[in-house]
Amino acid sequence: MLKKGLFLATAGTLLLGLCFGRNAMSYVKTTVNKVSETVKNNVSIGYELDRARQMIKDLAPEIRHNMQLIAKEEIQVQQFEKRVVQADKTLSRDREEILRMKAVLDQNPGAQTLEFGNRNYPVHRVNVDLANRFKHYKKADETSFNLRKVLDARQRTLAAAREKLNSMLAAKQQLEVDVENLEA
């Protein structure tokens, strides 16, 4: 069976090549287009109306699904915005504490102890604490930077989803107009 099909296809291709030469593909394409146009022109208006109505119905669940995705993404974006704001506040507070500790150290170069919050601390402990706070600050700054990148990506995703929804709504509206025109 497969051999017969291959043989017939090869024979048909050779026959087309012999009859039409280089223009064979052009004739084939033209024939396919003519047949396609004839079929489309012979479809009844009632069938076209039913097809358009079905397309409108098929769009409704997708539109609903996209609206739900947009709502979820808006919530995620709001949560990330809050996290970024909180991270910025924490970074600002940590930066101020580090600068305050550094200023106290710089103002008292020969001191053995320093006073913070009505308590005295040895200078070497203050230096160790300052180094640890700075390491923590750098990690928090990197985390904040990464949060901003994620937030930016989420905002782009949200914008794309909104754009997709708008195009779907426009397509639905165009189909509804087409149905009204066909009914008229």
PDB file of C-alpha atoms in Angstrom:
ATOM      1  CA  MET A   1       0.000   0.000   0.000  1.00  0.00           C
ATOM      2  CA  LEU A   2       2.774   2.408   0.968  1.00  0.00           C
ATOM      3  CA  LYS A   3       4.746   1.437  -2.109  1.00  0.00           C
ATOM      4  CA  LYS A   4       1.715   2.140  -4.313  1.00  0.00           C
ATOM      5  CA  GLY A   5       1.271   5.572  -2.713  1.00  0.00           C
ATOM      6  CA  LEU A   6       4.928   6.458  -3.196  1.00  0.00           C
ATOM      7  CA  PHE A   7       4.830   5.183  -6.772  1.00  0.00           C
ATOM      8  CA  LEU A   8       1.718   7.229  -7.595  1.00  0.00           C
ATOM      9  CA  ALA A   9       3.153  10.365  -5.975  1.00  0.00           C
ATOM     10  CA  THR A  10       6.396   9.980  -7.915  1.00  0.00           C
ATOM     11  CA  ALA A  11       4.523   9.333 -11.154  1.00  0.00           C
ATOM     12  CA  GLY A  12       2.299  12.384 -10.567  1.00  0.00           C
ATOM     13  CA  THR A  13       5.303  14.592  -9.860  1.00  0.00           C
ATOM     14  CA  LEU A  14       7.065  13.395 -13.017  1.00  0.00           C
ATOM     15  CA  LEU A  15       3.935  13.939 -15.093  1.00  0.00           C
ATOM     16  CA  LEU A  16       3.536  17.484 -13.747  1.00  0.00           C
ATOM     17  CA  GLY A  17       7.212  18.168 -14.410  1.00  0.00           C
ATOM     18  CA  LEU A  18       6.966  16.897 -17.980  1.00  0.00           C
ATOM     19  CA  CYS A  19       3.767  18.780 -18.777  1.00  0.00           C
ATOM     20  CA  PHE A  20       4.469  22.121 -17.137  1.00  0.00           C
ATOM     21  CA  GLY A  21       8.239  22.191 -16.572  1.00  0.00           C
ATOM     22  CA  ARG A  22       9.426  24.832 -14.118  1.00  0.00           C
ATOM     23  CA  ASN A  23       5.944  26.307 -13.814  1.00  0.00           C
ATOM     24  CA  ALA A  24       4.452  23.141 -12.320  1.00  0.00           C
ATOM     25  CA  MET A  25       4.460  24.454  -8.729  1.00  0.00           C
ATOM     26  CA  SER A  26       2.761  27.664  -9.848  1.00  0.00           C
ATOM     27  CA  TYR A  27      -0.035  25.643 -11.470  1.00  0.00           C
ATOM     28  CA  VAL A  28      -0.417  23.477  -8.370  1.00  0.00           C
ATOM     29  CA  LYS A  29      -0.600  26.513  -6.066  1.00  0.00           C
ATOM     30  CA  THR A  30      -3.114  28.238  -8.325  1.00  0.00           C
ATOM     31  CA  THR A  31      -5.286  25.121  -8.440  1.00  0.00           C
ATOM     32  CA  VAL A  32      -5.205  24.743  -4.646  1.00  0.00           C
ATOM     33  CA  ASN A  33      -6.134  28.432  -4.195  1.00  0.00           C
ATOM     34  CA  LYS A  34      -9.021  28.159  -6.688  1.00  0.00           C
ATOM     35  CA  VAL A  35     -10.402  25.051  -4.966  1.00  0.00           C
ATOM     36  CA  SER A  36     -10.080  26.739  -1.559  1.00  0.00           C
ATOM     37  CA  GLU A  37     -11.886  29.875  -2.801  1.00  0.00           C
ATOM     38  CA  THR A  38     -14.644  27.800  -4.356  1.00  0.00           C
ATOM     39  CA  VAL A  39     -15.218  25.908  -1.111  1.00  0.00           C
ATOM     40  CA  LYS A  40     -15.267  29.150   0.922  1.00  0.00           C
ATOM     41  CA  ASN A  41     -17.710  30.788  -1.511  1.00  0.00           C
ATOM     42  CA  ASN A  42     -20.065  27.815  -1.327  1.00  0.00           C
ATOM     43  CA  VAL A  43     -20.350  27.901   2.480  1.00  0.00           C
ATOM     44  CA  SER A  44     -23.781  29.162   3.496  1.00  0.00           C
ATOM     45  CA  ILE A  45     -24.281  32.366   5.475  1.00  0.00           C
ATOM     46  CA  GLY A  46     -26.028  30.410   8.205  1.00  0.00           C
ATOM     47  CA  TYR A  47     -22.994  28.209   8.627  1.00  0.00           C
ATOM     48  CA  GLU A  48     -20.711  31.254   8.756  1.00  0.00           C
ATOM     49  CA  LEU A  49     -22.959  32.785  11.435  1.00  0.00           C
ATOM     50  CA  ASP A  50     -22.838  29.599  13.492  1.00  0.00           C
ATOM     51  CA  ARG A  51     -19.058  29.442  13.081  1.00  0.00           C
ATOM     52  CA  ALA A  52     -18.643  33.073  14.211  1.00  0.00           C
ATOM     53  CA  ARG A  53     -20.947  32.572  17.209  1.00  0.00           C
ATOM     54  CA  GLN A  54     -18.956  29.493  18.210  1.00  0.00           C
ATOM     55  CA  MET A  55     -15.723  31.467  17.971  1.00  0.00           C
ATOM     56  CA  ILE A  56     -17.225  34.103  20.296  1.00  0.00           C
ATOM     57  CA  LYS A  57     -18.226  31.397  22.766  1.00  0.00           C
ATOM     58  CA  ASP A  58     -14.740  29.878  22.556  1.00  0.00           C
ATOM     59  CA  LEU A  59     -13.164  33.235  23.392  1.00  0.00           C
ATOM     60  CA  ALA A  60     -15.186  33.743  26.599  1.00  0.00           C
ATOM     61  CA  PRO A  61     -13.375  31.104  28.735  1.00  0.00           C
ATOM     62  CA  GLU A  62      -9.996  32.342  27.528  1.00  0.00           C
ATOM     63  CA  ILE A  63     -10.916  35.913  28.396  1.00  0.00           C
ATOM     64  CA  ARG A  64     -12.078  34.833  31.852  1.00  0.00           C
ATOM     65  CA  HIS A  65      -8.897  32.818  32.384  1.00  0.00           C
ATOM     66  CA  ASN A  66      -6.747  35.757  31.305  1.00  0.00           C
ATOM     67  CA  MET A  67      -8.629  38.075  33.683  1.00  0.00           C
ATOM     68  CA  GLN A  68      -7.916  35.678  36.547  1.00  0.00           C
ATOM     69  CA  LEU A  69      -4.237  35.575  35.608  1.00  0.00           C
ATOM     70  CA  ILE A  70      -4.127  39.369  35.563  1.00  0.00           C
ATOM     71  CA  ALA A  71      -5.759  39.555  38.995  1.00  0.00           C
ATOM     72  CA  LYS A  72      -3.276  37.049  40.450  1.00  0.00           C
ATOM     73  CA  GLU A  73      -0.358  38.867  38.856  1.00  0.00           C
ATOM     74  CA  GLU A  74      -1.575  42.223  40.204  1.00  0.00           C
ATOM     75  CA  ILE A  75      -1.591  40.729  43.701  1.00  0.00           C
ATOM     76  CA  GLN A  76       1.910  39.343  43.203  1.00  0.00           C
ATOM     77  CA  VAL A  77       3.143  42.725  41.948  1.00  0.00           C
ATOM     78  CA  GLN A  78       1.636  44.489  44.967  1.00  0.00           C
ATOM     79  CA  GLN A  79       3.312  42.001  47.312  1.00  0.00           C
ATOM     80  CA  PHE A  80       6.661  42.476  45.618  1.00  0.00           C
ATOM     81  CA  GLU A  81       6.265  46.255  45.764  1.00  0.00           C
ATOM     82  CA  LYS A  82       5.666  46.012  49.517  1.00  0.00           C
ATOM     83  CA  ARG A  83       8.712  43.758  49.918  1.00  0.00           C
ATOM     84  CA  VAL A  84      10.880  46.196  47.967  1.00  0.00           C
ATOM     85  CA  VAL A  85       9.674  49.141  50.062  1.00  0.00           C
ATOM     86  CA  GLN A  86      10.337  47.197  53.275  1.00  0.00           C
ATOM     87  CA  ALA A  87      13.780  46.143  52.039  1.00  0.00           C
ATOM     88  CA  ASP A  88      14.592  49.780  51.207  1.00  0.00           C
ATOM     89  CA  LYS A  89      13.530  50.907  54.682  1.00  0.00           C
ATOM     90  CA  THR A  90      15.649  48.212  56.294  1.00  0.00           C
ATOM     91  CA  LEU A  91      18.628  49.098  54.110  1.00  0.00           C
ATOM     92  CA  SER A  92      18.282  52.769  54.956  1.00  0.00           C
ATOM     93  CA  ARG A  93      18.108  52.028  58.687  1.00  0.00           C
ATOM     94  CA  ASP A  94      21.087  49.655  58.502  1.00  0.00           C
ATOM     95  CA  ARG A  95      23.102  52.176  56.490  1.00  0.00           C
ATOM     96  CA  GLU A  96      22.433  54.883  59.088  1.00  0.00           C
ATOM     97  CA  GLU A  97      23.509  52.569  61.933  1.00  0.00           C
ATOM     98  CA  ILE A  98      26.698  51.601  60.113  1.00  0.00           C
ATOM     99  CA  LEU A  99      27.543  55.233  59.362  1.00  0.00           C
ATOM    100  CA  ARG A 100      26.815  56.235  62.958  1.00  0.00           C
ATOM    101  CA  MET A 101      29.078  53.484  64.306  1.00  0.00           C
ATOM    102  CA  LYS A 102      31.799  54.398  61.809  1.00  0.00           C
ATOM    103  CA  ALA A 103      31.558  58.079  62.790  1.00  0.00           C
ATOM    104  CA  VAL A 104      31.916  57.242  66.495  1.00  0.00           C
ATOM    105  CA  LEU A 105      34.966  55.100  65.712  1.00  0.00           C
ATOM    106  CA  ASP A 106      36.519  57.865  63.605  1.00  0.00           C
ATOM    107  CA  GLN A 107      35.874  60.515  66.289  1.00  0.00           C
ATOM    108  CA  ASN A 108      37.605  58.422  68.988  1.00  0.00           C
ATOM    109  CA  PRO A 109      40.744  56.973  67.355  1.00  0.00           C
ATOM    110  CA  GLY A 110      42.649  56.114  70.560  1.00  0.00           C
ATOM    111  CA  ALA A 111      39.755  55.023  72.738  1.00  0.00           C
ATOM    112  CA  GLN A 112      39.668  51.548  74.293  1.00  0.00           C
ATOM    113  CA  THR A 113      35.874  51.529  74.800  1.00  0.00           C
ATOM    114  CA  LEU A 114      33.005  53.262  73.072  1.00  0.00           C
ATOM    115  CA  GLU A 115      29.553  54.078  74.370  1.00  0.00           C
ATOM    116  CA  PHE A 116      26.450  52.979  72.444  1.00  0.00           C
ATOM    117  CA  GLY A 117      23.005  53.106  74.016  1.00  0.00           C
ATOM    118  CA  ASN A 118      24.323  53.887  77.530  1.00  0.00           C
ATOM    119  CA  ARG A 119      26.611  50.864  77.421  1.00  0.00           C
ATOM    120  CA  ASN A 120      30.338  50.669  76.906  1.00  0.00           C
ATOM    121  CA  TYR A 121      31.839  48.262  74.393  1.00  0.00           C
ATOM    122  CA  PRO A 122      35.462  47.407  73.654  1.00  0.00           C
ATOM    123  CA  VAL A 123      36.683  48.898  70.359  1.00  0.00           C
ATOM    124  CA  HIS A 124      37.601  45.489  68.916  1.00  0.00           C
ATOM    125  CA  ARG A 125      34.001  44.265  69.503  1.00  0.00           C
ATOM    126  CA  VAL A 126      32.669  47.403  67.831  1.00  0.00           C
ATOM    127  CA  ASN A 127      34.953  46.764  64.835  1.00  0.00           C
ATOM    128  CA  VAL A 128      33.807  43.130  64.601  1.00  0.00           C
ATOM    129  CA  ASP A 129      30.161  44.186  64.924  1.00  0.00           C
ATOM    130  CA  LEU A 130      30.651  46.880  62.270  1.00  0.00           C
ATOM    131  CA  ALA A 131      32.237  44.362  59.875  1.00  0.00           C
ATOM    132  CA  ASN A 132      29.378  41.892  60.446  1.00  0.00           C
ATOM    133  CA  ARG A 133      26.765  44.595  59.926  1.00  0.00           C
ATOM    134  CA  PHE A 134      28.455  45.666  56.707  1.00  0.00           C
ATOM    135  CA  LYS A 135      28.472  42.055  55.396  1.00  0.00           C
ATOM    136  CA  HIS A 136      24.802  41.768  56.275  1.00  0.00           C
ATOM    137  CA  TYR A 137      24.127  45.123  54.591  1.00  0.00           C
ATOM    138  CA  LYS A 138      25.823  43.993  51.367  1.00  0.00           C
ATOM    139  CA  LYS A 139      23.750  40.786  51.300  1.00  0.00           C
ATOM    140  CA  ALA A 140      20.551  42.731  51.996  1.00  0.00           C
ATOM    141  CA  ASP A 141      21.451  45.202  49.237  1.00  0.00           C
ATOM    142  CA  GLU A 142      21.955  42.337  46.782  1.00  0.00           C
ATOM    143  CA  THR A 143      18.651  40.802  47.852  1.00  0.00           C
ATOM    144  CA  SER A 144      16.927  44.150  47.339  1.00  0.00           C
ATOM    145  CA  PHE A 145      18.466  44.428  43.871  1.00  0.00           C
ATOM    146  CA  ASN A 146      17.199  40.931  42.985  1.00  0.00           C
ATOM    147  CA  LEU A 147      13.738  41.762  44.346  1.00  0.00           C
ATOM    148  CA  ARG A 148      13.652  44.808  42.070  1.00  0.00           C
ATOM    149  CA  LYS A 149      14.571  42.635  39.086  1.00  0.00           C
ATOM    150  CA  VAL A 150      11.796  40.165  39.916  1.00  0.00           C
ATOM    151  CA  LEU A 151       9.351  43.039  40.398  1.00  0.00           C
ATOM    152  CA  ASP A 152      10.318  44.485  37.031  1.00  0.00           C
ATOM    153  CA  ALA A 153       9.814  41.090  35.358  1.00  0.00           C
ATOM    154  CA  ARG A 154       6.425  40.678  37.049  1.00  0.00           C
ATOM    155  CA  GLN A 155       5.364  44.147  35.904  1.00  0.00           C
ATOM    156  CA  ARG A 156       6.344  43.314  32.320  1.00  0.00           C
ATOM    157  CA  THR A 157       4.392  40.044  32.547  1.00  0.00           C
ATOM    158  CA  LEU A 158       1.370  41.932  33.864  1.00  0.00           C
ATOM    159  CA  ALA A 159       1.583  44.468  31.037  1.00  0.00           C
ATOM    160  CA  ALA A 160       1.796  41.651  28.468  1.00  0.00           C
ATOM    161  CA  ALA A 161      -1.216  39.888  29.994  1.00  0.00           C
ATOM    162  CA  ARG A 162      -3.215  43.124  29.891  1.00  0.00           C
ATOM    163  CA  GLU A 163      -2.240  43.653  26.271  1.00  0.00           C
ATOM    164  CA  LYS A 164      -3.283  40.098  25.423  1.00  0.00           C
ATOM    165  CA  LEU A 165      -6.622  40.613  27.174  1.00  0.00           C
ATOM    166  CA  ASN A 166      -7.216  43.833  25.247  1.00  0.00           C
ATOM    167  CA  SER A 167      -6.499  42.086  21.945  1.00  0.00           C
ATOM    168  CA  MET A 168      -8.839  39.226  22.885  1.00  0.00           C
ATOM    169  CA  LEU A 169     -11.595  41.678  23.790  1.00  0.00           C
ATOM    170  CA  ALA A 170     -11.049  43.511  20.505  1.00  0.00           C
ATOM    171  CA  ALA A 171     -11.222  40.221  18.583  1.00  0.00           C
ATOM    172  CA  LYS A 172     -14.443  39.295  20.377  1.00  0.00           C
ATOM    173  CA  GLN A 173     -15.935  42.683  19.617  1.00  0.00           C
ATOM    174  CA  GLN A 174     -14.923  42.381  15.953  1.00  0.00           C
ATOM    175  CA  LEU A 175     -16.535  38.939  15.751  1.00  0.00           C
ATOM    176  CA  GLU A 176     -19.724  40.315  17.282  1.00  0.00           C
ATOM    177  CA  VAL A 177     -19.749  43.115  14.684  1.00  0.00           C
ATOM    178  CA  ASP A 178     -19.174  40.552  11.921  1.00  0.00           C
ATOM    179  CA  VAL A 179     -22.100  38.478  13.195  1.00  0.00           C
ATOM    180  CA  GLU A 180     -24.327  41.553  13.196  1.00  0.00           C
ATOM    181  CA  ASN A 181     -23.239  42.395   9.643  1.00  0.00           C
ATOM    182  CA  LEU A 182     -23.869  38.852   8.438  1.00  0.00           C
ATOM    183  CA  GLU A 183     -27.307  38.846  10.063  1.00  0.00           C
ATOM    184  CA  ALA A 184     -28.158  42.141   8.369  1.00  0.00           C
TER     185      ALA A 184
END
